[in-house]
PDB file of C-alpha atoms in Angstrom:
ATOM      1  CA  MET A   5      18.915 -12.330  -4.904  1.00 96.00           C
ATOM      2  CA  ARG A   6      16.050 -14.691  -5.721  1.00 98.00           C
ATOM      3  CA  VAL A   7      12.869 -12.939  -4.595  1.00 98.00           C
ATOM      4  CA  PHE A   8       9.411 -14.449  -4.198  1.00 98.00           C
ATOM      5  CA  VAL A   9       6.662 -11.847  -4.639  1.00 98.00           C
ATOM      6  CA  THR A  10       2.980 -12.175  -3.787  1.00 97.00           C
ATOM      7  CA  GLY A  11       0.661  -9.648  -5.392  1.00 96.00           C
ATOM      8  CA  ALA A  12       3.170  -9.646  -8.234  1.00 97.00           C
ATOM      9  CA  THR A  13       0.733  -8.527 -10.942  1.00 96.00           C
ATOM     10  CA  GLY A  14      -1.038  -5.861  -8.894  1.00 95.00           C
ATOM     11  CA  PHE A  15      -0.576  -2.119  -9.282  1.00 96.00           C
ATOM     12  CA  ILE A  16       2.262  -1.955  -6.759  1.00 97.00           C
ATOM     13  CA  GLY A  17       3.490  -5.527  -7.159  1.00 97.00           C
ATOM     14  CA  SER A  18       4.032  -5.303 -10.918  1.00 98.00           C
ATOM     15  CA  ALA A  19       6.145  -2.177 -10.384  1.00 98.00           C
ATOM     16  CA  VAL A  20       8.135  -4.014  -7.697  1.00 98.00           C
ATOM     17  CA  VAL A  21       8.753  -6.924 -10.077  1.00 98.00           C
ATOM     18  CA  ARG A  22      10.041  -4.507 -12.718  1.00 98.00           C
ATOM     19  CA  GLU A  23      12.213  -2.695 -10.168  1.00 98.00           C
ATOM     20  CA  LEU A  24      13.746  -5.954  -8.945  1.00 98.00           C
ATOM     21  CA  LEU A  25      14.419  -7.316 -12.417  1.00 98.00           C
ATOM     22  CA  ASP A  26      15.994  -4.045 -13.552  1.00 98.00           C
ATOM     23  CA  ALA A  27      18.271  -4.171 -10.494  1.00 98.00           C
ATOM     24  CA  GLY A  28      19.514  -7.626 -11.507  1.00 98.00           C
ATOM     25  CA  HIS A  29      17.502  -9.773  -9.118  1.00 98.00           C
ATOM     26  CA  GLU A  30      15.657 -12.958 -10.069  1.00 98.00           C
ATOM     27  CA  VAL A  31      11.909 -12.907  -9.397  1.00 98.00           C
ATOM     28  CA  THR A  32       9.272 -15.572  -8.932  1.00 98.00           C
ATOM     29  CA  GLY A  33       5.768 -14.165  -8.759  1.00 97.00           C
ATOM     30  CA  LEU A  34       2.649 -15.721  -7.309  1.00 96.00           C
ATOM     31  CA  ALA A  35      -0.059 -16.134  -9.940  1.00 96.00           C
ATOM     32  CA  ARG A  36      -3.593 -17.351  -9.340  1.00 92.00           C
ATOM     33  CA  SER A  37      -4.756 -17.113 -12.980  1.00 95.00           C
ATOM     34  CA  ASP A  38      -3.497 -17.793 -16.477  1.00 96.00           C
ATOM     35  CA  ALA A  39      -3.571 -14.063 -17.232  1.00 96.00           C
ATOM     36  CA  SER A  40      -1.361 -13.282 -14.225  1.00 96.00           C
ATOM     37  CA  ALA A  41       1.050 -16.066 -15.166  1.00 97.00           C
ATOM     38  CA  GLU A  42       1.301 -14.733 -18.718  1.00 97.00           C
ATOM     39  CA  ALA A  43       1.951 -11.201 -17.459  1.00 97.00           C
ATOM     40  CA  LEU A  44       4.761 -12.401 -15.197  1.00 98.00           C
ATOM     41  CA  THR A  45       6.349 -14.444 -17.956  1.00 98.00           C
ATOM     42  CA  ALA A  46       6.172 -11.475 -20.316  1.00 98.00           C
ATOM     43  CA  ALA A  47       7.895  -9.316 -17.693  1.00 97.00           C
ATOM     44  CA  GLY A  48      10.739 -11.816 -17.386  1.00 98.00           C
ATOM     45  CA  ALA A  49       9.790 -13.376 -14.048  1.00 98.00           C
ATOM     46  CA  ASP A  50       9.212 -17.001 -13.105  1.00 97.00           C
ATOM     47  CA  VAL A  51       5.754 -18.154 -12.026  1.00 97.00           C
ATOM     48  CA  HIS A  52       4.478 -19.968  -8.960  1.00 96.00           C
ATOM     49  CA  ARG A  53       0.804 -20.892  -9.228  1.00 96.00           C
ATOM     50  CA  GLY A  54      -1.311 -20.517  -6.100  1.00 93.00           C
ATOM     51  CA  ASP A  55      -3.237 -18.046  -3.974  1.00 90.00           C
ATOM     52  CA  LEU A  56      -3.523 -16.679  -0.448  1.00 89.00           C
ATOM     53  CA  THR A  57      -5.991 -19.373   0.611  1.00 88.00           C
ATOM     54  CA  ASP A  58      -3.220 -21.999   0.403  1.00 90.00           C
ATOM     55  CA  PRO A  59      -0.395 -20.982   2.782  1.00 88.00           C
ATOM     56  CA  ALA A  60       1.249 -24.386   2.477  1.00 88.00           C
ATOM     57  CA  GLY A  61       1.469 -23.955  -1.278  1.00 90.00           C
ATOM     58  CA  LEU A  62       3.021 -20.518  -0.845  1.00 90.00           C
ATOM     59  CA  ALA A  63       5.581 -21.963   1.536  1.00 89.00           C
ATOM     60  CA  LYS A  64       6.834 -24.223  -1.255  1.00 89.00           C
ATOM     61  CA  GLY A  65       7.470 -21.159  -3.410  1.00 89.00           C
ATOM     62  CA  VAL A  66       9.286 -19.428  -0.569  1.00 95.00           C
ATOM     63  CA  ALA A  67      11.591 -22.372   0.156  1.00 93.00           C
ATOM     64  CA  THR A  68      14.060 -21.583  -2.640  1.00 93.00           C
ATOM     65  CA  ALA A  69      13.954 -17.798  -2.297  1.00 97.00           C
ATOM     66  CA  ASP A  70      16.570 -15.500  -0.773  1.00 97.00           C
ATOM     67  CA  GLY A  71      13.910 -12.956   0.120  1.00 98.00           C
ATOM     68  CA  VAL A  72      10.134 -12.491   0.080  1.00 98.00           C
ATOM     69  CA  ALA A  73       7.926  -9.497  -0.640  1.00 98.00           C
ATOM     70  CA  HIS A  74       4.398 -10.250   0.529  1.00 97.00           C
ATOM     71  CA  LEU A  75       2.326  -7.548  -1.175  1.00 97.00           C
ATOM     72  CA  ALA A  76      -0.959  -9.385  -1.746  1.00 94.00           C
ATOM     73  CA  PHE A  77      -4.073  -8.841   0.336  1.00 90.00           C
ATOM     74  CA  ILE A  78      -7.624 -10.016  -0.289  1.00 78.00           C
ATOM     75  CA  HIS A  79      -9.243  -6.724  -1.298  1.00 72.00           C
ATOM     76  CA  ASP A  80     -12.924  -6.798  -2.115  1.00 65.00           C
ATOM     77  CA  PHE A  81     -14.520  -3.384  -1.878  1.00 53.00           C
ATOM     78  CA  SER A  82     -18.049  -4.668  -2.286  1.00 55.00           C
ATOM     79  CA  GLY A  83     -20.655  -4.344   0.415  1.00 56.00           C
ATOM     80  CA  THR A  84     -19.953  -7.921   1.525  1.00 59.00           C
ATOM     81  CA  PHE A  85     -16.227  -7.414   2.128  1.00 63.00           C
ATOM     82  CA  ASP A  86     -15.182  -9.144   5.350  1.00 81.00           C
ATOM     83  CA  PHE A  87     -12.118  -7.213   6.516  1.00 81.00           C
ATOM     84  CA  ALA A  88     -11.572  -9.418   9.557  1.00 86.00           C
ATOM     85  CA  ALA A  89     -11.575 -12.564   7.416  1.00 88.00           C
ATOM     86  CA  ALA A  90      -9.138 -10.987   4.955  1.00 88.00           C
ATOM     87  CA  CYS A  91      -6.817 -10.061   7.828  1.00 90.00           C
ATOM     88  CA  ALA A  92      -7.038 -13.581   9.224  1.00 91.00           C
ATOM     89  CA  ALA A  93      -6.081 -15.053   5.848  1.00 91.00           C
ATOM     90  CA  ASP A  94      -3.184 -12.613   5.606  1.00 94.00           C
ATOM     91  CA  LEU A  95      -1.926 -13.595   9.058  1.00 95.00           C
ATOM     92  CA  ARG A  96      -1.930 -17.265   8.093  1.00 94.00           C
ATOM     93  CA  VAL A  97       0.241 -16.439   5.077  1.00 95.00           C
ATOM     94  CA  ILE A  98       2.661 -14.368   7.184  1.00 96.00           C
ATOM     95  CA  GLU A  99       2.981 -17.184   9.708  1.00 96.00           C
ATOM     96  CA  ALA A 100       3.519 -19.820   7.000  1.00 95.00           C
ATOM     97  CA  ILE A 101       6.229 -17.771   5.282  1.00 96.00           C
ATOM     98  CA  GLY A 102       7.831 -16.929   8.627  1.00 97.00           C
ATOM     99  CA  THR A 103       8.086 -20.610   9.515  1.00 96.00           C
ATOM    100  CA  VAL A 104       9.986 -21.327   6.290  1.00 97.00           C
ATOM    101  CA  LEU A 105      12.359 -18.374   6.736  1.00 97.00           C
ATOM    102  CA  GLU A 106      12.988 -18.844  10.465  1.00 97.00           C
ATOM    103  CA  GLY A 107      16.687 -18.820  11.356  1.00 97.00           C
ATOM    104  CA  SER A 108      17.789 -17.913   7.822  1.00 97.00           C
ATOM    105  CA  ASP A 109      18.365 -14.131   8.216  1.00 97.00           C
ATOM    106  CA  LYS A 110      16.600 -13.781   4.870  1.00 98.00           C
ATOM    107  CA  ALA A 111      14.579 -10.683   4.042  1.00 98.00           C
ATOM    108  CA  PHE A 112      10.814 -10.720   4.462  1.00 98.00           C
ATOM    109  CA  VAL A 113       8.914  -7.543   3.559  1.00 98.00           C
ATOM    110  CA  ILE A 114       5.176  -7.335   4.158  1.00 98.00           C
ATOM    111  CA  SER A 115       2.771  -4.603   3.122  1.00 96.00           C
ATOM    112  CA  SER A 116       0.742  -2.492   5.519  1.00 95.00           C
ATOM    113  CA  GLY A 117      -0.604   1.065   5.501  1.00 94.00           C
ATOM    114  CA  THR A 118      -0.061   4.420   7.175  1.00 95.00           C
ATOM    115  CA  ALA A 119      -3.852   4.867   7.283  1.00 91.00           C
ATOM    116  CA  LEU A 120      -3.921   2.456  10.238  1.00 90.00           C
ATOM    117  CA  LEU A 121      -2.089   4.905  12.493  1.00 93.00           C
ATOM    118  CA  GLN A 122      -3.162   7.596  14.931  1.00 92.00           C
ATOM    119  CA  PRO A 123      -5.212  10.371  13.273  1.00 93.00           C
ATOM    120  CA  GLY A 124      -4.631  14.040  13.996  1.00 95.00           C
ATOM    121  CA  ARG A 125      -0.844  14.137  14.045  1.00 95.00           C
ATOM    122  CA  VAL A 126       2.178  13.302  11.904  1.00 98.00           C
ATOM    123  CA  ASN A 127       2.924   9.617  12.497  1.00 97.00           C
ATOM    124  CA  THR A 128       6.452   8.265  12.382  1.00 98.00           C
ATOM    125  CA  GLU A 129       7.764   4.798  11.670  1.00 98.00           C
ATOM    126  CA  GLU A 130       7.915   4.177  15.412  1.00 96.00           C
ATOM    127  CA  ASP A 131       4.162   4.703  15.863  1.00 95.00           C
ATOM    128  CA  THR A 132       1.678   1.849  15.834  1.00 92.00           C
ATOM    129  CA  ALA A 133      -2.080   1.622  15.433  1.00 90.00           C
ATOM    130  CA  PRO A 134      -4.254   2.480  18.438  1.00 86.00           C
ATOM    131  CA  PRO A 135      -5.325  -0.857  19.961  1.00 85.00           C
ATOM    132  CA  GLU A 136      -9.025   0.106  19.929  1.00 80.00           C
ATOM    133  CA  SER A 137      -9.033   1.297  16.299  1.00 79.00           C
ATOM    134  CA  PHE A 138     -10.581  -0.316  13.217  1.00 73.00           C
ATOM    135  CA  GLY A 139      -7.118  -0.808  11.738  1.00 77.00           C
ATOM    136  CA  ALA A 140      -5.718  -2.601  14.785  1.00 87.00           C
ATOM    137  CA  ILE A 141      -6.768  -5.976  13.416  1.00 85.00           C
ATOM    138  CA  ARG A 142      -4.434  -5.605  10.436  1.00 87.00           C
ATOM    139  CA  ALA A 143      -1.761  -3.944  12.557  1.00 91.00           C
ATOM    140  CA  ARG A 144      -1.558  -7.206  14.512  1.00 93.00           C
ATOM    141  CA  ASN A 145      -0.380  -8.854  11.290  1.00 95.00           C
ATOM    142  CA  GLU A 146       2.380  -6.276  11.035  1.00 96.00           C
ATOM    143  CA  ASP A 147       3.344  -7.007  14.633  1.00 96.00           C
ATOM    144  CA  ALA A 148       3.539 -10.711  13.819  1.00 97.00           C
ATOM    145  CA  ALA A 149       5.877 -10.041  10.910  1.00 97.00           C
ATOM    146  CA  ILE A 150       8.072  -7.683  12.928  1.00 98.00           C
ATOM    147  CA  ALA A 151       8.299 -10.276  15.721  1.00 98.00           C
ATOM    148  CA  LEU A 152       9.946 -12.659  13.256  1.00 98.00           C
ATOM    149  CA  ALA A 153      13.103 -10.574  13.692  1.00 98.00           C
ATOM    150  CA  ASP A 154      13.534 -12.375  17.019  1.00 98.00           C
ATOM    151  CA  ARG A 155      13.370 -15.693  15.178  1.00 98.00           C
ATOM    152  CA  GLY A 156      16.177 -15.010  12.711  1.00 98.00           C
ATOM    153  CA  VAL A 157      14.212 -13.367   9.893  1.00 98.00           C
ATOM    154  CA  ARG A 158      15.171  -9.937   8.522  1.00 98.00           C
ATOM    155  CA  SER A 159      11.567  -8.837   8.550  1.00 98.00           C
ATOM    156  CA  SER A 160      10.199  -5.370   7.826  1.00 98.00           C
ATOM    157  CA  SER A 161       6.874  -3.750   7.054  1.00 98.00           C
ATOM    158  CA  ALA A 162       6.354  -1.373   4.132  1.00 98.00           C
ATOM    159  CA  ARG A 163       3.530   0.934   5.166  1.00 98.00           C
ATOM    160  CA  PHE A 164       2.066   2.329   1.975  1.00 97.00           C
ATOM    161  CA  SER A 165       0.317   5.698   1.845  1.00 97.00           C
ATOM    162  CA  PRO A 166      -3.464   5.594   1.309  1.00 94.00           C
ATOM    163  CA  SER A 167      -2.759   6.960  -2.155  1.00 96.00           C
ATOM    164  CA  VAL A 168      -0.122   5.073  -4.132  1.00 98.00           C
ATOM    165  CA  HIS A 169      -0.617   6.938  -7.374  1.00 98.00           C
ATOM    166  CA  GLY A 170       0.488   6.795 -10.987  1.00 98.00           C
ATOM    167  CA  ARG A 171      -0.721   5.621 -14.380  1.00 96.00           C
ATOM    168  CA  GLY A 172      -3.004   2.606 -14.069  1.00 95.00           C
ATOM    169  CA  ASP A 173      -4.059   3.391 -10.491  1.00 95.00           C
ATOM    170  CA  HIS A 174      -7.486   1.998  -9.568  1.00 91.00           C
ATOM    171  CA  GLY A 175      -7.205   2.759  -5.854  1.00 91.00           C
ATOM    172  CA  PHE A 176      -8.693   5.439  -3.650  1.00 93.00           C
ATOM    173  CA  VAL A 177      -8.092   8.432  -5.941  1.00 96.00           C
ATOM    174  CA  HIS A 178      -9.593   6.638  -8.920  1.00 96.00           C
ATOM    175  CA  MET A 179     -12.609   5.809  -6.736  1.00 95.00           C
ATOM    176  CA  LEU A 180     -12.948   9.455  -5.665  1.00 98.00           C
ATOM    177  CA  ILE A 181     -13.023  10.482  -9.315  1.00 98.00           C
ATOM    178  CA  ASP A 182     -15.747   7.938 -10.101  1.00 97.00           C
ATOM    179  CA  ILE A 183     -17.775   9.120  -7.100  1.00 98.00           C
ATOM    180  CA  ALA A 184     -17.478  12.757  -8.206  1.00 98.00           C
ATOM    181  CA  ARG A 185     -18.688  11.853 -11.695  1.00 98.00           C
ATOM    182  CA  ASP A 186     -21.627   9.950 -10.247  1.00 98.00           C
ATOM    183  CA  LYS A 187     -22.646  12.549  -7.648  1.00 98.00           C
ATOM    184  CA  GLY A 188     -22.017  15.635  -9.780  1.00 98.00           C
ATOM    185  CA  PHE A 189     -19.470  17.240  -7.465  1.00 98.00           C
ATOM    186  CA  ALA A 190     -16.156  16.520  -5.757  1.00 98.00           C
ATOM    187  CA  ALA A 191     -16.681  16.406  -2.012  1.00 98.00           C
ATOM    188  CA  TYR A 192     -14.535  16.903   1.055  1.00 98.00           C
ATOM    189  CA  VAL A 193     -15.597  16.492   4.672  1.00 98.00           C
ATOM    190  CA  GLY A 194     -15.930  19.635   6.789  1.00 98.00           C
ATOM    191  CA  ASP A 195     -13.266  22.172   5.883  1.00 98.00           C
ATOM    192  CA  GLY A 196     -11.254  19.507   4.044  1.00 98.00           C
ATOM    193  CA  ALA A 197      -8.088  20.333   5.965  1.00 98.00           C
ATOM    194  CA  ASN A 198      -7.551  16.667   6.845  1.00 98.00           C
ATOM    195  CA  ARG A 199      -4.365  15.360   5.265  1.00 98.00           C
ATOM    196  CA  TRP A 200      -3.578  12.218   3.293  1.00 97.00           C
ATOM    197  CA  PRO A 201      -0.016  11.037   2.694  1.00 98.00           C
ATOM    198  CA  ALA A 202       0.747   9.898  -0.836  1.00 98.00           C
ATOM    199  CA  VAL A 203       3.555   8.260  -2.785  1.00 98.00           C
ATOM    200  CA  HIS A 204       4.215   7.645  -6.460  1.00 98.00           C
ATOM    201  CA  ARG A 205       4.124   4.024  -7.551  1.00 98.00           C
ATOM    202  CA  THR A 206       7.752   4.019  -8.760  1.00 98.00           C
ATOM    203  CA  ASP A 207       8.978   5.368  -5.425  1.00 98.00           C
ATOM    204  CA  ALA A 208       6.976   2.719  -3.561  1.00 98.00           C
ATOM    205  CA  ALA A 209       8.504  -0.016  -5.713  1.00 98.00           C
ATOM    206  CA  ARG A 210      12.024   1.248  -5.112  1.00 98.00           C
ATOM    207  CA  LEU A 211      11.383   1.294  -1.363  1.00 98.00           C
ATOM    208  CA  VAL A 212      10.391  -2.388  -1.435  1.00 98.00           C
ATOM    209  CA  ARG A 213      13.554  -3.278  -3.344  1.00 98.00           C
ATOM    210  CA  LEU A 214      15.750  -1.373  -0.909  1.00 98.00           C
ATOM    211  CA  ALA A 215      13.962  -3.013   2.015  1.00 98.00           C
ATOM    212  CA  LEU A 216      14.677  -6.458   0.586  1.00 98.00           C
ATOM    213  CA  GLU A 217      18.308  -5.542   0.041  1.00 98.00           C
ATOM    214  CA  SER A 218      19.145  -3.739   3.259  1.00 98.00           C
ATOM    215  CA  ALA A 219      16.326  -2.960   5.727  1.00 98.00           C
ATOM    216  CA  PRO A 220      17.355  -3.664   9.322  1.00 97.00           C
ATOM    217  CA  ALA A 221      15.430  -6.495  10.954  1.00 98.00           C
ATOM    218  CA  GLY A 222      12.246  -5.467  12.706  1.00 98.00           C
ATOM    219  CA  THR A 223      11.767  -2.094  11.019  1.00 98.00           C
ATOM    220  CA  ARG A 224       8.582  -0.347   9.976  1.00 98.00           C
ATOM    221  CA  LEU A 225       9.040   1.716   6.813  1.00 98.00           C
ATOM    222  CA  HIS A 226       6.942   4.549   5.419  1.00 98.00           C
ATOM    223  CA  ALA A 227       6.303   4.638   1.681  1.00 98.00           C
ATOM    224  CA  VAL A 228       5.453   8.330   1.889  1.00 98.00           C
ATOM    225  CA  GLY A 229       6.329  11.016  -0.644  1.00 98.00           C
ATOM    226  CA  ASP A 230       3.833  13.726   0.262  1.00 98.00           C
ATOM    227  CA  GLU A 231       3.620  13.903   4.053  1.00 98.00           C
ATOM    228  CA  GLY A 232       0.043  15.102   3.949  1.00 98.00           C
ATOM    229  CA  VAL A 233      -2.061  16.513   1.091  1.00 98.00           C
ATOM    230  CA  PRO A 234      -5.171  18.411   2.272  1.00 98.00           C
ATOM    231  CA  PHE A 235      -8.225  16.483   1.118  1.00 98.00           C
ATOM    232  CA  ARG A 236      -9.880  19.671  -0.164  1.00 98.00           C
ATOM    233  CA  ASP A 237      -6.909  20.110  -2.551  1.00 98.00           C
ATOM    234  CA  ILE A 238      -7.518  16.620  -3.933  1.00 98.00           C
ATOM    235  CA  ALA A 239     -11.228  17.420  -4.362  1.00 98.00           C
ATOM    236  CA  ALA A 240     -10.415  20.750  -6.007  1.00 98.00           C
ATOM    237  CA  VAL A 241      -8.192  19.273  -8.707  1.00 98.00           C
ATOM    238  CA  ILE A 242     -10.698  16.469  -9.346  1.00 98.00           C
ATOM    239  CA  GLY A 243     -13.491  18.994  -9.698  1.00 98.00           C
ATOM    240  CA  ARG A 244     -11.474  21.194 -12.020  1.00 98.00           C
ATOM    241  CA  HIS A 245     -10.578  18.355 -14.378  1.00 98.00           C
ATOM    242  CA  LEU A 246     -14.162  17.058 -14.421  1.00 98.00           C
ATOM    243  CA  ASP A 247     -15.616  20.583 -14.728  1.00 98.00           C
ATOM    244  CA  LEU A 248     -17.558  19.984 -11.516  1.00 98.00           C
ATOM    245  CA  PRO A 249     -17.777  21.991  -8.293  1.00 98.00           C
ATOM    246  CA  ALA A 250     -15.832  20.952  -5.212  1.00 98.00           C
ATOM    247  CA  ARG A 251     -17.745  21.457  -2.006  1.00 97.00           C
ATOM    248  CA  SER A 252     -17.972  20.496   1.629  1.00 98.00           C
ATOM    249  CA  ILE A 253     -20.250  17.873   3.092  1.00 98.00           C
ATOM    250  CA  THR A 254     -20.816  17.016   6.740  1.00 98.00           C
ATOM    251  CA  ALA A 255     -19.377  13.956   8.434  1.00 96.00           C
ATOM    252  CA  GLU A 256     -22.939  12.677   8.799  1.00 97.00           C
ATOM    253  CA  ALA A 257     -23.463  12.933   5.028  1.00 98.00           C
ATOM    254  CA  ALA A 258     -20.154  11.259   4.150  1.00 97.00           C
ATOM    255  CA  PRO A 259     -21.357   7.606   4.204  1.00 96.00           C
ATOM    256  CA  ALA A 260     -24.151   8.345   1.734  1.00 97.00           C
ATOM    257  CA  HIS A 261     -21.755  10.195  -0.554  1.00 97.00           C
ATOM    258  CA  PHE A 262     -18.565   8.118  -0.337  1.00 96.00           C
ATOM    259  CA  GLY A 263     -19.973   4.712   0.636  1.00 93.00           C
ATOM    260  CA  TRP A 264     -17.434   2.582   2.514  1.00 87.00           C
ATOM    261  CA  LEU A 265     -14.715   5.079   1.508  1.00 92.00           C
ATOM    262  CA  ALA A 266     -16.207   7.453   4.103  1.00 92.00           C
ATOM    263  CA  ASN A 267     -14.172   5.480   6.671  1.00 86.00           C
ATOM    264  CA  VAL A 268     -10.996   7.163   5.369  1.00 90.00           C
ATOM    265  CA  ALA A 269     -12.186  10.235   3.427  1.00 94.00           C
ATOM    266  CA  GLY A 270     -12.337  12.383   6.556  1.00 94.00           C
ATOM    267  CA  LEU A 271      -9.243  11.057   8.305  1.00 94.00           C
ATOM    268  CA  ASP A 272      -6.343  13.361   9.110  1.00 97.00           C
ATOM    269  CA  ILE A 273      -3.448  10.895   8.855  1.00 95.00           C
ATOM    270  CA  PRO A 274      -0.204  12.615   7.787  1.00 98.00           C
ATOM    271  CA  ALA A 275       2.964  10.529   8.051  1.00 98.00           C
ATOM    272  CA  SER A 276       6.687  11.177   8.074  1.00 98.00           C
ATOM    273  CA  ASN A 277       9.342   9.341   6.064  1.00 98.00           C
ATOM    274  CA  THR A 278      12.387  10.622   7.985  1.00 98.00           C
ATOM    275  CA  LEU A 279      13.508   7.313   9.488  1.00 98.00           C
ATOM    276  CA  THR A 280      12.844   5.376   6.282  1.00 98.00           C
ATOM    277  CA  ARG A 281      15.090   7.734   4.336  1.00 98.00           C
ATOM    278  CA  LYS A 282      17.782   7.345   6.991  1.00 97.00           C
ATOM    279  CA  TRP A 283      17.614   3.560   7.156  1.00 97.00           C
ATOM    280  CA  LEU A 284      17.397   2.859   3.429  1.00 98.00           C
ATOM    281  CA  GLY A 285      18.909   5.917   1.739  1.00 97.00           C
ATOM    282  CA  TRP A 286      15.557   6.183  -0.042  1.00 98.00           C
ATOM    283  CA  GLU A 287      14.530   9.493  -1.590  1.00 97.00           C
ATOM    284  CA  PRO A 288      11.181   9.923  -3.380  1.00 98.00           C
ATOM    285  CA  THR A 289      11.727  11.306  -6.877  1.00 97.00           C
ATOM    286  CA  GLY A 290       8.349  10.810  -8.554  1.00 97.00           C
ATOM    287  CA  PRO A 291       5.705  13.515  -8.890  1.00 98.00           C
ATOM    288  CA  GLY A 292       3.540  14.387  -5.912  1.00 98.00           C
ATOM    289  CA  LEU A 293      -0.138  13.502  -5.894  1.00 98.00           C
ATOM    290  CA  ILE A 294      -1.448  16.889  -7.023  1.00 98.00           C
ATOM    291  CA  GLU A 295       1.174  17.112  -9.776  1.00 98.00           C
ATOM    292  CA  ASP A 296       0.266  13.613 -10.936  1.00 98.00           C
ATOM    293  CA  LEU A 297      -3.441  14.485 -11.015  1.00 98.00           C
ATOM    294  CA  GLU A 298      -2.723  17.677 -12.945  1.00 98.00           C
ATOM    295  CA  GLU A 299      -1.077  15.616 -15.703  1.00 97.00           C
ATOM    296  CA  GLY A 300      -4.589  14.498 -16.644  1.00 97.00           C
ATOM    297  CA  HIS A 301      -4.116  10.754 -17.173  1.00 97.00           C
ATOM    298  CA  TYR A 302      -6.518   9.975 -14.312  1.00 97.00           C
ATOM    299  CA  PHE A 303      -9.297  11.656 -16.268  1.00 97.00           C
ATOM    300  CA  ALA A 304      -8.679  10.217 -19.709  1.00 91.00           C
TER     301      ALA A 304
END
């Protein structure tokens, strides 16, 4: 299979590229810089220059592919980050790729997140974001991709856990560690019983490959290894490795402590992977989040 990958040099995307190449697939990765192009070439992939602001240019890269993994998203965690604008740009890319693939029965995997789902219960692959929620704006992009199944595209959505962890991670857990260093303690909100799903990077990459190879059209998939890790357990291991206390803060104090990350630090958002395992034959084999943290590489 010839696979076109956006986000191909990111933390997840670079692992997906490696997974695909090792499985015998050909890969063309989107690169917006010379450094990204060099990294893809070194990995053994072909390069398509462009970025998410040029959907028409991406469509040219998609035209010769047998499948597409759209893993890129405009992430900018600064105080000026415009989430709605990033979602709008993402939707334009999904629509442009969908137009090229329409009627082909080719695979199209997009990335989404389990953090968008209903808090307070274990979400399954059949659940969707509450329409009034903050995450609903990105969930509409997922809906658009899933709807392509009715237009002859074998589309699916890979919902990644809020923590996709492993060596080189600069996501939420890395940010929590930096915040703990800066504030002098590792915090959790309330009693810290709220749960975060997590998945190791290698397991997430294998899920994307399997989705490209065999996911049924119109399926939502959960890249979930740990169904739900209590947030206080994450804070405890961070505190222990940094030789700092782990302690509770109130929900009102969370924005001052966590910054924008307060939007998710207190969420109870466990998620199941039962249907994903059934549909793909996927079984997580990497270490869980706490085990990965205990290895110490996050604190080097």
